[in-house]
Coordinates of C-alpha atoms and ligand atoms in Angstrom, one line a residue:
M1 CA 14.4 0.8 27.3
D2 CA 15.2 -2.0 24.9
N3 CA 17.0 -2.1 21.5
W4 CA 17.4 -5.4 19.7
V5 CA 20.8 -5.3 17.9
L6 CA 22.2 -7.8 15.4
F7 CA 25.9 -8.1 15.8
G8 CA 26.6 -11.0 13.4
T9 CA 25.0 -14.2 12.0
R10 CA 22.4 -15.3 14.6
I11 CA 23.9 -13.0 17.2
L12 CA 21.0 -10.8 18.4
K13 CA 21.4 -9.0 21.7
K14 CA 19.1 -6.8 23.8
Q15 CA 20.9 -3.6 24.4
P16 CA 19.9 -0.7 26.6
Q17 CA 18.7 2.4 24.7
T18 CA 19.7 5.7 26.1
Q19 CA 17.3 8.7 26.1
A20 CA 18.0 11.1 23.2
S21 CA 16.8 14.6 22.7
V22 CA 15.4 15.9 19.4
G23 CA 17.1 18.4 17.1
P24 CA 15.1 21.3 15.4
T25 CA 14.0 19.1 12.5
Q26 CA 13.7 15.8 14.4
V27 CA 10.9 13.8 15.9
K28 CA 11.0 11.2 18.6
V29 CA 8.8 8.2 17.9
R30 CA 7.7 5.6 20.5
V31 CA 7.6 2.4 18.4
T32 CA 4.3 0.6 19.0
H33 CA 4.2 -2.3 16.4
V34 CA 6.9 -4.1 14.4
L35 CA 5.9 -6.5 11.6
L36 CA 8.3 -9.4 11.5
S37 CA 9.3 -10.1 7.9
S38 CA 11.3 -12.7 6.0
Y39 CA 13.7 -9.9 5.4
D40 CA 14.4 -9.6 9.1
A41 CA 14.6 -13.4 9.4
L42 CA 17.1 -13.7 6.5
S43 CA 19.1 -10.8 8.0
Y44 CA 19.2 -12.7 11.3
T45 CA 20.5 -15.9 9.6
G46 CA 23.0 -14.0 7.5
A47 CA 21.4 -15.0 4.2
T48 CA 20.9 -11.2 3.7
K49 CA 24.0 -9.1 4.2
V50 CA 23.8 -6.6 7.1
N51 CA 26.3 -3.9 7.9
Y52 CA 26.7 -5.0 11.5
P53 CA 25.8 -3.9 14.1
K54 CA 22.3 -2.9 13.2
T55 CA 19.0 -2.9 15.1
V56 CA 16.6 -5.4 13.4
G57 CA 13.1 -4.7 12.1
R58 CA 12.3 -3.2 8.8
V59 CA 8.6 -2.4 9.1
A60 CA 7.2 -0.5 12.1
I61 CA 4.8 2.1 13.2
G62 CA 4.7 4.3 16.3
V63 CA 3.5 7.5 18.0
V64 CA 5.3 10.8 18.0
T65 CA 6.2 11.8 21.6
D66 CA 8.4 14.8 20.9
T67 CA 9.1 17.2 18.0
G68 CA 11.8 19.8 17.3
E69 CA 10.7 23.4 16.6
N70 CA 11.1 23.1 12.8
C71 CA 9.0 20.0 12.0
Y72 CA 6.1 20.3 9.7
G73 CA 2.9 18.2 9.2
V74 CA 3.7 16.1 12.3
S75 CA 2.9 16.8 15.9
K76 CA 3.0 15.2 19.3
G77 CA 0.5 12.3 19.3
S78 CA 0.7 11.7 15.5
R79 CA 0.5 8.0 14.5
V80 CA 3.3 7.5 12.0
Y81 CA 4.9 4.9 9.7
L82 CA 8.7 4.8 10.1
N83 CA 10.0 5.1 6.5
A84 CA 12.0 1.9 6.0
V85 CA 14.1 3.2 3.1
R86 CA 15.8 6.6 3.3
P87 CA 17.9 8.8 1.1
C88 CA 21.7 8.4 1.7
G89 CA 22.3 12.2 1.8
K90 CA 25.7 11.7 0.1
C91 CA 25.2 10.8 -3.5
Y92 CA 25.0 13.4 -6.4
E93 CA 21.2 13.3 -6.5
C94 CA 20.8 13.8 -2.7
K95 CA 23.3 16.7 -2.8
S96 CA 21.4 18.2 -5.7
G97 CA 18.3 18.3 -3.6
N98 CA 16.8 15.4 -5.5
K99 CA 16.5 12.9 -2.7
G100 CA 13.7 11.0 -4.5
E101 CA 16.2 9.8 -7.0
C102 CA 18.9 8.8 -4.5
T103 CA 21.3 6.4 -6.1
Y104 CA 22.0 4.4 -2.9
P105 CA 18.9 4.5 -0.7
L106 CA 19.5 3.1 2.8
V107 CA 17.4 0.2 4.1
A108 CA 16.4 -0.1 7.8
G109 CA 17.9 -3.2 9.4
R110 CA 20.7 -3.4 6.8
D111 CA 22.3 0.0 6.2
I112 CA 20.7 2.0 9.0
D113 CA 19.2 0.8 12.3
G114 CA 15.9 -1.0 12.1
F115 CA 13.0 -0.4 14.5
L116 CA 12.8 -3.2 17.0
R117 CA 13.5 -0.8 19.8
D118 CA 11.5 1.4 22.2
F119 CA 11.9 4.7 20.4
V120 CA 13.4 6.2 17.3
V121 CA 14.8 9.8 16.9
C122 CA 14.9 10.8 13.2
D123 CA 14.3 13.7 10.8
Y124 CA 10.6 14.5 10.5
S125 CA 10.8 13.8 6.8
E126 CA 11.6 10.2 7.6
V127 CA 8.1 9.4 9.0
T128 CA 4.8 9.3 7.3
V129 CA 1.7 10.4 9.2
L130 CA -1.1 7.8 9.1
P131 CA -4.7 8.7 8.5
D132 CA -7.1 7.4 11.2
S133 CA -8.8 5.1 8.8
V134 CA -5.6 3.2 8.0
D135 CA -5.5 0.9 11.0
D136 CA -2.4 -0.6 12.5
M137 CA -2.5 -3.9 10.4
L138 CA -3.0 -2.0 7.2
A139 CA -0.2 0.4 8.1
L140 CA 2.1 -2.5 8.6
C141 CA 1.5 -3.5 4.9
I142 CA 2.7 -0.1 3.6
E143 CA 6.2 -1.4 2.7
N144 CA 4.7 -4.2 0.6
V145 CA 2.1 -2.0 -1.0
A146 CA 4.9 0.5 -1.9
L147 CA 7.0 -2.3 -3.4
A148 CA 3.9 -3.5 -5.4
E149 CA 3.4 0.1 -6.6
N150 CA 7.0 0.4 -7.6
I151 CA 6.7 -2.8 -9.7
Y152 CA 3.4 -1.9 -11.4
D153 CA 4.8 1.6 -12.2
R154 CA 7.7 0.1 -13.9
L155 CA 5.6 -2.5 -15.7
N156 CA 3.3 0.2 -17.0
L157 CA 0.6 -2.2 -18.1
T158 CA -2.6 -1.2 -19.8
T159 CA -6.0 -2.0 -18.2
G160 CA -7.0 -5.7 -18.6
S161 CA -3.4 -6.9 -18.9
I162 CA -2.7 -10.3 -17.5
V163 CA 0.0 -10.5 -14.8
A164 CA 1.3 -13.7 -13.4
I165 CA 2.3 -13.6 -9.7
V166 CA 4.5 -16.5 -8.7
G167 CA 4.2 -17.2 -5.0
G168 CA 1.0 -16.6 -3.1
G169 CA 2.4 -15.7 0.3
F170 CA 2.1 -12.3 2.1
L171 CA 3.7 -10.3 -0.7
G172 CA 2.0 -12.4 -3.5
S173 CA -1.4 -11.7 -1.9
I174 CA -0.7 -8.0 -1.8
L175 CA 0.6 -7.9 -5.4
A176 CA -2.6 -9.7 -6.5
Q177 CA -4.9 -7.2 -4.7
I178 CA -3.0 -4.2 -6.0
A179 CA -3.2 -5.6 -9.5
L180 CA -7.0 -5.7 -9.2
Y181 CA -6.9 -2.1 -7.9
H182 CA -5.1 -1.2 -11.1
K183 CA -7.7 -3.1 -13.2
L184 CA -5.2 -5.7 -14.2
V185 CA -6.0 -9.5 -14.2
P186 CA -3.8 -11.4 -11.7
I187 CA -3.0 -15.1 -12.1
V188 CA -1.4 -16.4 -8.9
I189 CA 0.8 -19.5 -9.1
D190 CA 1.5 -21.4 -5.9
N191 CA 1.7 -25.0 -4.7
Y192 CA 0.7 -24.2 -1.2
A193 CA -2.9 -25.2 -0.8
Q194 CA -3.6 -22.9 2.1
N195 CA -2.5 -19.9 0.1
I196 CA -4.6 -20.9 -2.9
E197 CA -7.7 -21.3 -0.8
R198 CA -7.1 -17.9 0.9
L199 CA -6.5 -16.2 -2.4
Q200 CA -9.7 -17.6 -3.8
N201 CA -11.7 -16.5 -0.8
S202 CA -10.3 -13.0 -1.2
G203 CA -11.6 -12.7 -4.7
I204 CA -8.6 -13.8 -6.8
F205 CA -10.2 -15.7 -9.7
Y206 CA -7.2 -17.4 -11.4
T207 CA -5.0 -19.5 -9.1
F208 CA -3.0 -22.4 -10.4
P209 CA -0.4 -24.8 -9.0
A210 CA 3.0 -25.0 -10.7
D211 CA 2.5 -28.5 -12.1
D212 CA 2.5 -30.2 -15.5
N213 CA -0.8 -28.6 -16.4
L214 CA 0.3 -25.0 -15.8
K215 CA 1.0 -24.1 -19.4
T216 CA -2.4 -25.5 -20.5
N217 CA -4.2 -23.7 -17.6
I218 CA -2.5 -20.4 -18.5
E219 CA -3.4 -20.9 -22.2
N220 CA -7.0 -21.5 -21.3
A221 CA -7.1 -18.5 -18.9
T222 CA -5.5 -16.1 -21.5
S223 CA -7.2 -17.5 -24.6
G224 CA -3.9 -18.8 -25.8
S225 CA -2.0 -15.5 -25.6
M226 CA -0.1 -16.2 -22.3
C227 CA 0.7 -13.5 -19.7
D228 CA 1.7 -9.9 -20.3
A229 CA 4.0 -9.7 -17.3
A230 CA 5.2 -12.0 -14.6
I231 CA 6.4 -11.2 -11.1
Y232 CA 8.5 -13.7 -9.2
T233 CA 8.2 -13.1 -5.4
S234 CA 11.8 -13.4 -4.5
N235 CA 11.8 -15.9 -1.6
C236 CA 8.9 -18.2 -2.7
K237 CA 9.7 -21.8 -2.9
L238 CA 9.0 -22.2 -6.6
T239 CA 11.7 -22.3 -9.3
P240 CA 12.3 -19.0 -11.1
S241 CA 11.8 -20.7 -14.4
V242 CA 8.0 -20.7 -13.7
P243 CA 7.5 -17.0 -14.5
A244 CA 9.4 -17.3 -17.8
S245 CA 7.3 -20.3 -18.8
V246 CA 4.0 -18.4 -18.5
L247 CA 4.9 -15.3 -20.4
A248 CA 4.2 -14.3 -24.0
R249 CA 7.1 -13.2 -26.2
K250 CA 8.9 -9.9 -25.5
K251 CA 7.4 -9.4 -22.1
D252 CA 8.8 -8.4 -18.7
M253 CA 9.7 -10.7 -15.9
V254 CA 10.3 -9.0 -12.5
L255 CA 12.1 -10.4 -9.5
G256 CA 10.2 -8.6 -6.7
G257 CA 10.8 -8.7 -3.0
F258 CA 12.9 -7.4 -0.1
C259 CA 15.3 -10.3 0.1
T260 CA 16.3 -13.4 -1.7
V261 CA 18.1 -16.6 -1.1
N262 CA 20.7 -17.6 -3.7
F263 CA 19.0 -19.2 -6.6
S264 CA 20.0 -20.2 -10.1
M265 CA 17.8 -20.3 -13.1
D266 CA 17.7 -21.6 -16.6
M267 CA 18.1 -18.6 -19.0
T268 CA 16.9 -20.5 -22.1
P269 CA 13.2 -19.5 -21.9
L270 CA 14.3 -15.8 -21.5
F271 CA 16.5 -16.1 -24.6
E272 CA 13.9 -18.0 -26.7
K273 CA 11.1 -15.6 -25.9
N274 CA 13.2 -12.4 -26.0
L275 CA 12.1 -11.6 -22.4
R276 CA 13.3 -8.6 -20.4
I277 CA 14.2 -9.3 -16.7
Y278 CA 14.8 -6.9 -13.9
S279 CA 14.5 -6.6 -10.1
V280 CA 12.6 -4.4 -7.8
S281 CA 13.7 -4.7 -4.2
D282 CA 12.1 -1.7 -2.4
G283 CA 9.2 0.7 -2.5
Y284 CA 11.4 3.8 -2.2
G285 CA 9.5 6.9 -3.2
Y286 CA 6.1 5.1 -3.1
T287 CA 5.3 5.4 0.6
E288 CA 2.8 8.3 0.3
A289 CA 1.2 6.6 -2.7
A290 CA 0.8 3.4 -0.7
V291 CA -0.9 5.3 2.2
N292 CA -3.3 6.9 -0.2
M293 CA -4.1 3.6 -1.8
L294 CA -4.8 2.0 1.6
L295 CA -7.0 5.0 2.4
H296 CA -9.0 4.2 -0.8
G297 CA -9.5 0.5 0.1
A298 CA -6.9 -1.0 -2.2
L299 CA -6.1 -3.7 0.3
D300 CA -8.2 -6.0 2.4
V301 CA -6.2 -7.9 5.0
S302 CA -9.1 -9.7 6.7
S303 CA -8.2 -13.0 5.1
F304 CA -4.6 -12.9 6.4
E305 CA -3.8 -14.9 9.5
K306 CA -2.5 -12.5 12.2
E307 CA -0.6 -13.0 15.4
V308 CA 0.0 -10.1 17.8
L309 CA 2.6 -10.8 20.5
K310 CA 3.1 -8.7 23.6
D311 CA 5.5 -11.1 25.1
F312 CA 8.1 -12.4 22.7
D313 CA 11.6 -13.8 22.2
P314 CA 12.8 -12.2 18.9
E315 CA 15.6 -14.7 18.4
A316 CA 13.3 -17.7 18.5
L317 CA 10.7 -16.0 16.3
L318 CA 13.3 -14.9 13.7
S319 CA 14.9 -18.4 13.7
D320 CA 11.5 -20.0 13.3
L321 CA 10.5 -17.6 10.5
A322 CA 13.8 -18.3 8.6
D323 CA 13.3 -22.0 8.8
K324 CA 9.8 -22.4 7.6
A325 CA 8.4 -21.8 4.2
T326 CA 8.3 -18.1 3.5
Q327 CA 5.2 -18.7 1.5
D328 CA 3.4 -18.2 4.7
S329 CA 1.0 -15.3 4.7
K330 CA 0.7 -14.9 8.5
M331 CA 1.4 -11.4 9.8
T332 CA 3.4 -11.8 13.0
V333 CA 3.3 -8.4 14.8
L334 CA 5.3 -7.5 17.9
K335 CA 3.4 -5.1 20.1
L336 CA 5.8 -3.0 22.2
I337 CA 4.5 -1.9 25.5
L338 CA 5.9 0.3 28.2
Ligands
ZN401 ZN1 21.5 9.6 -2.1

């Protein structure tokens, strides 16, 4: 029984995991797949703060192997998504029975243990049952789809609005597809040729590099009106001044993503255009919505490069992922086997 625990910056150790029995409202989940994310990689390197010690792995699915007597809607054998963000249970909203509005939601891998371990025992409300038609790869995108949904909900754009997505990696690709699902017009900006090609092949019509012609390209694509909103994917390699430069006046710029590296930006364009800026760093409260959207074909991951590893060295993988451009859209999945 293995449990990969982060004890400090680049200190990841395999610990034995002891068997645990379930309480009346708890389920035991055998973890089957973990999606390695840049969030995990930046947690490993210390760029993202972690309340050590914590098991790594924010995104995972598994199979229920045991349930307490007071669990509803989930049974032995259910395929489930392990909710990555959970209510704190301590704030005023949580104590008032309004967990959906929790002030300090806890994130797996940072505030609570993540999922790179053989099994998880948790409250039955902290897992989401997966429909058969949402396959494992799609299910591992739930966290990103939920984040996208959180962003679009806040942006509250009307049909046909033009949204610039800065960074065409894994999250950027998902943001673009979810924009199409909501009948918005995505324009993806990225300098990584491989990403541009993949996006074009997956039906994203407007893709531009962030070069000297960007403003002209956006003017042409928007008939001169510029974009109605812009989402900066937080760890893309482009400068955060790009989204501000493509927006029309008085629009919203969102910093979206699960983690970020320290960056600085020139506030002048925000000031000159009277822009509003805010961040969305989780998909808390949107997990069920994300599962439903996947059920209705909102996302096609066939163009994403995938790698499923049964034999792996988590330290080497996390270190490698942290070093290379996070613009990469490859899904690296760890398949846990008995
Ligand atoms: Zn709370």
